[in-house]
CSV table of C-alpha atoms in Angstrom, one decimal:
chain,number,residue,atom,x,y,z
A,296,UNK,CA,179.7,-76.1,-19.9
A,297,UNK,CA,177.5,-73.4,-18.2
A,298,UNK,CA,177.8,-71.2,-21.4
A,299,UNK,CA,176.7,-74.3,-23.6
A,300,UNK,CA,173.8,-75.1,-21.5
A,301,UNK,CA,172.7,-71.5,-21.4
A,302,UNK,CA,172.7,-71.5,-25.3
A,303,UNK,CA,170.8,-74.8,-25.3
A,304,UNK,CA,168.2,-73.2,-22.9
A,305,UNK,CA,168.0,-70.1,-25.3
A,306,UNK,CA,167.3,-72.6,-28.3
A,307,UNK,CA,164.7,-74.5,-26.2
A,308,UNK,CA,162.8,-71.8,-24.8
A,309,UNK,CA,161.0,-70.5,-27.9
A,310,UNK,CA,159.5,-74.3,-28.2
A,311,UNK,CA,158.4,-74.1,-24.8
A,312,UNK,CA,156.7,-70.9,-25.1
A,313,UNK,CA,155.0,-71.9,-28.2
A,314,UNK,CA,153.7,-75.2,-26.5
A,315,UNK,CA,152.4,-73.5,-23.6
A,316,UNK,CA,150.5,-70.9,-25.7
A,317,UNK,CA,149.3,-73.5,-27.7
A,318,UNK,CA,148.0,-75.6,-24.9
A,319,UNK,CA,146.4,-72.3,-23.3
A,320,UNK,CA,144.5,-71.6,-26.4
A,321,UNK,CA,143.2,-75.0,-26.8
A,322,UNK,CA,142.2,-75.2,-23.0
A,323,UNK,CA,140.1,-72.1,-23.4
A,324,UNK,CA,138.6,-73.2,-26.4
A,325,UNK,CA,137.4,-76.3,-24.8
A,326,UNK,CA,135.9,-74.3,-22.2
A,327,UNK,CA,133.9,-71.9,-24.1
A,328,UNK,CA,130.3,-71.9,-22.7
A,329,UNK,CA,127.6,-73.7,-24.6
A,330,UNK,CA,124.0,-73.0,-24.7
A,331,UNK,CA,121.6,-75.3,-23.1
A,332,UNK,CA,120.0,-76.1,-26.4
A,333,UNK,CA,121.5,-75.4,-30.0
A,334,UNK,CA,120.8,-76.6,-33.5
A,335,UNK,CA,123.4,-76.6,-36.5
A,336,UNK,CA,123.1,-77.7,-40.2
A,337,UNK,CA,126.1,-79.6,-41.4
A,338,UNK,CA,126.9,-80.2,-45.0
A,339,UNK,CA,129.2,-82.8,-46.1
A,340,UNK,CA,130.7,-82.9,-49.8
A,341,UNK,CA,132.2,-86.0,-51.2
A,342,UNK,CA,134.8,-85.6,-54.2
A,343,UNK,CA,135.4,-88.7,-56.3
A,344,UNK,CA,138.6,-89.4,-58.0
A,345,UNK,CA,136.7,-88.9,-61.5
A,346,UNK,CA,136.0,-85.4,-60.4
A,347,UNK,CA,132.3,-85.8,-59.6
A,348,UNK,CA,131.1,-84.6,-56.2
A,349,UNK,CA,128.1,-85.3,-54.0
A,350,UNK,CA,126.5,-83.2,-51.2
A,351,UNK,CA,124.6,-84.4,-48.2
A,352,UNK,CA,123.0,-82.2,-45.2
A,353,UNK,CA,122.5,-83.1,-41.6
A,354,UNK,CA,120.7,-81.4,-39.0
A,355,UNK,CA,122.2,-81.4,-35.4
A,356,UNK,CA,120.5,-81.0,-32.3
A,357,UNK,CA,122.4,-80.6,-29.3
A,358,UNK,CA,121.6,-80.3,-25.6
A,359,UNK,CA,124.4,-79.3,-22.7
A,360,UNK,CA,123.0,-80.0,-19.1
A,361,UNK,CA,124.0,-81.3,-15.9
A,362,UNK,CA,127.6,-82.1,-17.0
A,363,UNK,CA,126.3,-84.3,-20.0
A,364,UNK,CA,126.2,-83.6,-23.7
A,365,UNK,CA,123.6,-85.3,-25.6
A,366,UNK,CA,122.9,-84.8,-29.5
A,367,UNK,CA,120.8,-86.1,-32.4
A,368,UNK,CA,122.1,-86.0,-35.8
A,369,UNK,CA,119.7,-86.6,-38.7
A,370,UNK,CA,120.3,-86.9,-42.2
A,371,UNK,CA,118.0,-84.5,-44.1
A,372,UNK,CA,116.9,-84.3,-47.8
A,373,UNK,CA,114.6,-82.0,-50.0
A,374,UNK,CA,111.7,-83.9,-49.1
A,375,UNK,CA,112.5,-84.2,-45.3
A,376,UNK,CA,114.1,-86.7,-42.9
A,377,UNK,CA,115.3,-90.0,-44.4
A,378,UNK,CA,115.0,-91.8,-41.2
A,379,UNK,CA,118.7,-92.1,-40.6
A,380,UNK,CA,119.8,-91.0,-37.1
A,381,UNK,CA,122.6,-91.0,-34.6
A,382,UNK,CA,122.0,-90.5,-30.7
A,383,UNK,CA,124.8,-89.7,-28.7
A,384,UNK,CA,125.2,-89.2,-24.9
A,385,UNK,CA,128.4,-88.2,-23.2
A,386,UNK,CA,128.8,-88.5,-19.6
A,387,UNK,CA,132.2,-86.6,-18.5
A,388,UNK,CA,135.2,-87.7,-20.6
A,389,UNK,CA,135.3,-91.4,-20.0
A,390,UNK,CA,131.6,-92.6,-20.8
A,391,UNK,CA,130.0,-92.3,-24.1
A,392,UNK,CA,126.9,-93.9,-25.3
A,393,UNK,CA,125.8,-93.8,-29.0
A,394,UNK,CA,123.1,-95.7,-30.9
A,395,UNK,CA,122.6,-95.6,-34.7
A,396,UNK,CA,119.2,-96.1,-36.4
A,397,UNK,CA,118.5,-96.7,-40.1
A,398,UNK,CA,115.3,-98.0,-42.0
A,399,UNK,CA,117.2,-101.2,-42.9
A,400,UNK,CA,117.6,-101.9,-39.0
A,401,UNK,CA,114.9,-103.7,-37.1
A,402,UNK,CA,116.1,-101.8,-34.0
A,403,UNK,CA,118.8,-99.2,-33.0
A,404,UNK,CA,122.3,-100.4,-33.1
A,405,UNK,CA,124.7,-99.6,-30.2
A,406,UNK,CA,128.1,-98.3,-31.4
A,407,UNK,CA,130.9,-100.1,-29.9
A,408,UNK,CA,134.2,-98.3,-28.9
A,409,UNK,CA,135.9,-100.3,-31.8
A,410,UNK,CA,133.3,-98.3,-34.3
A,411,UNK,CA,134.5,-95.0,-33.0
A,412,UNK,CA,136.7,-94.2,-35.9
A,413,UNK,CA,134.3,-95.4,-38.7
A,414,UNK,CA,132.3,-92.9,-40.6
A,415,UNK,CA,128.7,-92.0,-40.1
A,416,UNK,CA,126.2,-93.0,-43.0
A,417,UNK,CA,129.4,-93.1,-45.2
A,418,UNK,CA,129.7,-89.2,-44.4
A,419,UNK,CA,132.9,-87.5,-43.8
A,420,UNK,CA,132.1,-87.7,-40.1
A,421,UNK,CA,133.3,-90.3,-38.1
A,422,UNK,CA,131.8,-91.1,-34.5
A,423,UNK,CA,134.8,-89.5,-32.9
A,424,UNK,CA,133.9,-86.3,-34.7
A,425,UNK,CA,131.4,-85.6,-31.9
A,426,UNK,CA,133.3,-86.6,-29.0
A,427,UNK,CA,134.7,-83.9,-26.6
A,428,UNK,CA,138.8,-84.4,-26.8
A,429,UNK,CA,140.4,-83.3,-23.5
A,430,UNK,CA,143.3,-81.0,-24.2
A,431,UNK,CA,145.4,-83.5,-22.3
A,432,UNK,CA,144.7,-86.0,-25.2
A,433,UNK,CA,147.0,-84.3,-27.7
A,434,UNK,CA,150.2,-82.3,-27.9
A,435,UNK,CA,149.8,-78.9,-29.2
A,436,UNK,CA,152.3,-76.6,-31.1
A,437,UNK,CA,151.6,-73.1,-32.2
A,438,UNK,CA,152.6,-72.7,-35.9
A,439,UNK,CA,151.3,-69.1,-36.1
A,440,UNK,CA,150.0,-66.6,-33.8
A,441,UNK,CA,148.7,-63.9,-36.4
A,442,UNK,CA,146.8,-65.7,-39.0
A,443,UNK,CA,144.2,-63.9,-41.0
A,444,UNK,CA,141.5,-66.1,-43.0
A,445,UNK,CA,138.3,-65.1,-44.8
A,446,UNK,CA,135.3,-67.4,-44.9
A,447,UNK,CA,132.3,-66.4,-47.0
A,448,UNK,CA,133.6,-62.8,-47.1
A,449,UNK,CA,133.9,-62.6,-43.3
A,450,UNK,CA,137.6,-62.0,-42.0
A,451,UNK,CA,139.1,-63.9,-38.9
A,452,UNK,CA,142.1,-63.5,-36.9
A,453,UNK,CA,143.3,-66.8,-35.7
A,454,UNK,CA,146.0,-68.9,-34.1
A,455,UNK,CA,147.2,-71.5,-36.1
A,456,UNK,CA,147.9,-74.7,-33.9
A,457,UNK,CA,149.1,-78.2,-34.7
A,458,UNK,CA,147.3,-81.1,-32.4
A,459,UNK,CA,148.9,-84.5,-32.4
A,460,UNK,CA,147.0,-87.3,-30.6
A,461,UNK,CA,148.9,-88.8,-28.1
A,462,UNK,CA,146.9,-92.5,-28.4
A,463,UNK,CA,146.4,-92.7,-32.2
A,464,UNK,CA,144.6,-95.7,-32.2
A,465,UNK,CA,141.3,-93.9,-31.0
A,466,UNK,CA,141.3,-91.6,-34.1
A,467,UNK,CA,141.6,-92.1,-37.8
A,468,UNK,CA,144.2,-89.2,-38.5
A,469,UNK,CA,147.7,-88.5,-37.6
A,470,UNK,CA,147.4,-84.9,-36.6
A,471,UNK,CA,144.9,-82.1,-37.1
A,472,UNK,CA,145.6,-78.3,-37.9
A,473,UNK,CA,143.2,-75.9,-36.1
A,474,UNK,CA,142.4,-71.9,-37.1
A,475,UNK,CA,140.9,-70.8,-33.6
A,476,UNK,CA,139.3,-67.5,-33.9
A,477,UNK,CA,140.8,-65.1,-31.4
A,478,UNK,CA,137.3,-63.1,-30.3
A,479,UNK,CA,135.3,-66.4,-29.7
A,480,UNK,CA,138.3,-68.9,-28.9
A,481,UNK,CA,136.3,-71.4,-31.3
A,482,UNK,CA,138.0,-73.0,-34.3
A,483,UNK,CA,136.5,-71.9,-37.6
A,484,UNK,CA,138.6,-74.3,-39.6
A,485,UNK,CA,140.0,-77.7,-38.7
A,486,UNK,CA,142.2,-79.9,-41.3
A,487,UNK,CA,142.9,-83.5,-40.6
A,488,UNK,CA,146.2,-85.2,-41.9
A,489,UNK,CA,147.5,-88.9,-42.2
A,490,UNK,CA,151.1,-89.6,-42.3
A,491,UNK,CA,152.7,-92.9,-43.4
A,492,UNK,CA,156.0,-93.9,-45.1
A,493,UNK,CA,154.1,-95.2,-47.9
A,494,UNK,CA,152.0,-92.1,-48.6
A,495,UNK,CA,153.9,-89.4,-46.9
A,496,UNK,CA,151.5,-86.6,-45.7
A,497,UNK,CA,147.9,-86.5,-46.8
A,498,UNK,CA,145.2,-84.0,-46.4
A,499,UNK,CA,142.1,-86.3,-45.3
A,500,UNK,CA,139.2,-83.7,-44.8
A,501,UNK,CA,138.6,-80.3,-43.9
A,502,UNK,CA,136.0,-79.1,-41.3
A,503,UNK,CA,134.9,-75.3,-41.9
A,504,UNK,CA,132.4,-73.0,-40.0
A,505,UNK,CA,130.4,-71.5,-42.6
A,506,UNK,CA,128.6,-69.4,-40.2
A,507,UNK,CA,129.4,-68.2,-36.8
A,508,UNK,CA,126.6,-66.5,-34.8
A,509,UNK,CA,125.9,-64.8,-31.2
A,510,UNK,CA,122.5,-66.0,-29.9
A,511,UNK,CA,121.0,-65.4,-26.6
A,512,UNK,CA,119.5,-68.1,-24.4
A,513,UNK,CA,116.3,-68.2,-22.5
A,514,UNK,CA,118.3,-66.6,-19.4
A,515,UNK,CA,119.6,-63.7,-21.7
A,516,UNK,CA,123.1,-64.9,-21.7
A,517,UNK,CA,124.8,-64.7,-25.0
A,518,UNK,CA,126.9,-67.4,-26.7
A,519,UNK,CA,129.2,-67.9,-29.9
A,520,UNK,CA,127.9,-70.8,-31.8
A,521,UNK,CA,128.3,-72.5,-35.1
A,522,UNK,CA,124.9,-72.4,-36.8
A,523,UNK,CA,126.3,-73.7,-40.1
A,524,UNK,CA,129.4,-75.9,-40.8
A,525,UNK,CA,130.8,-78.1,-43.6
A,526,UNK,CA,132.9,-81.2,-43.9
A,527,UNK,CA,134.8,-82.0,-47.0
A,528,UNK,CA,136.8,-84.9,-48.2
A,529,UNK,CA,140.1,-83.8,-49.8
A,530,UNK,CA,141.6,-87.5,-50.1
A,531,UNK,CA,139.7,-89.1,-53.3
């Protein structure tokens, strides 16, 4: 019996090591220092069932200070801002306030907890896309420790990690797979999947960092930040 228990432990140990490594990577990823102020361009591509596609651009302004995360997301066109804007304030892990403003609205509309899974301005971004997820919100599994990917002729060495939300009612996907760059501990690709008995496994959308840069803040501290990102819907 002792011998059988030992064999079972040997079989289970690699899984425990994988889960521990994945959790550690995602924990460090969540704790990467952010500058007090940042600006990012977000590109969204929609592909319809007939093969046609449409692109939208957004400008994201962020502020990280005093334990709070606030941001303004503005839809942009060649002629300027369209007037559609999302304002977001996150106080710790439990309290989030969000309002949305469009020219068709007489006044800004507060986003309820029930709307967090909905898409913003019909884009591929949901309100939950901007919410900081705690590492404890997901179960993590290391799929590959030495994954090399190339984006815009730039190569990245990554961990490939699968994250399954423990509470699926707050998100619009079943699990996500992240490629976390080893030097910066920032994800450079995140793919979101749905699973169901009817449709099987379906890739919903892909988030990709088009440009990763090192910038210096007013204090002289250096930060690794996304300066340009894209989101593409994969399920037409």
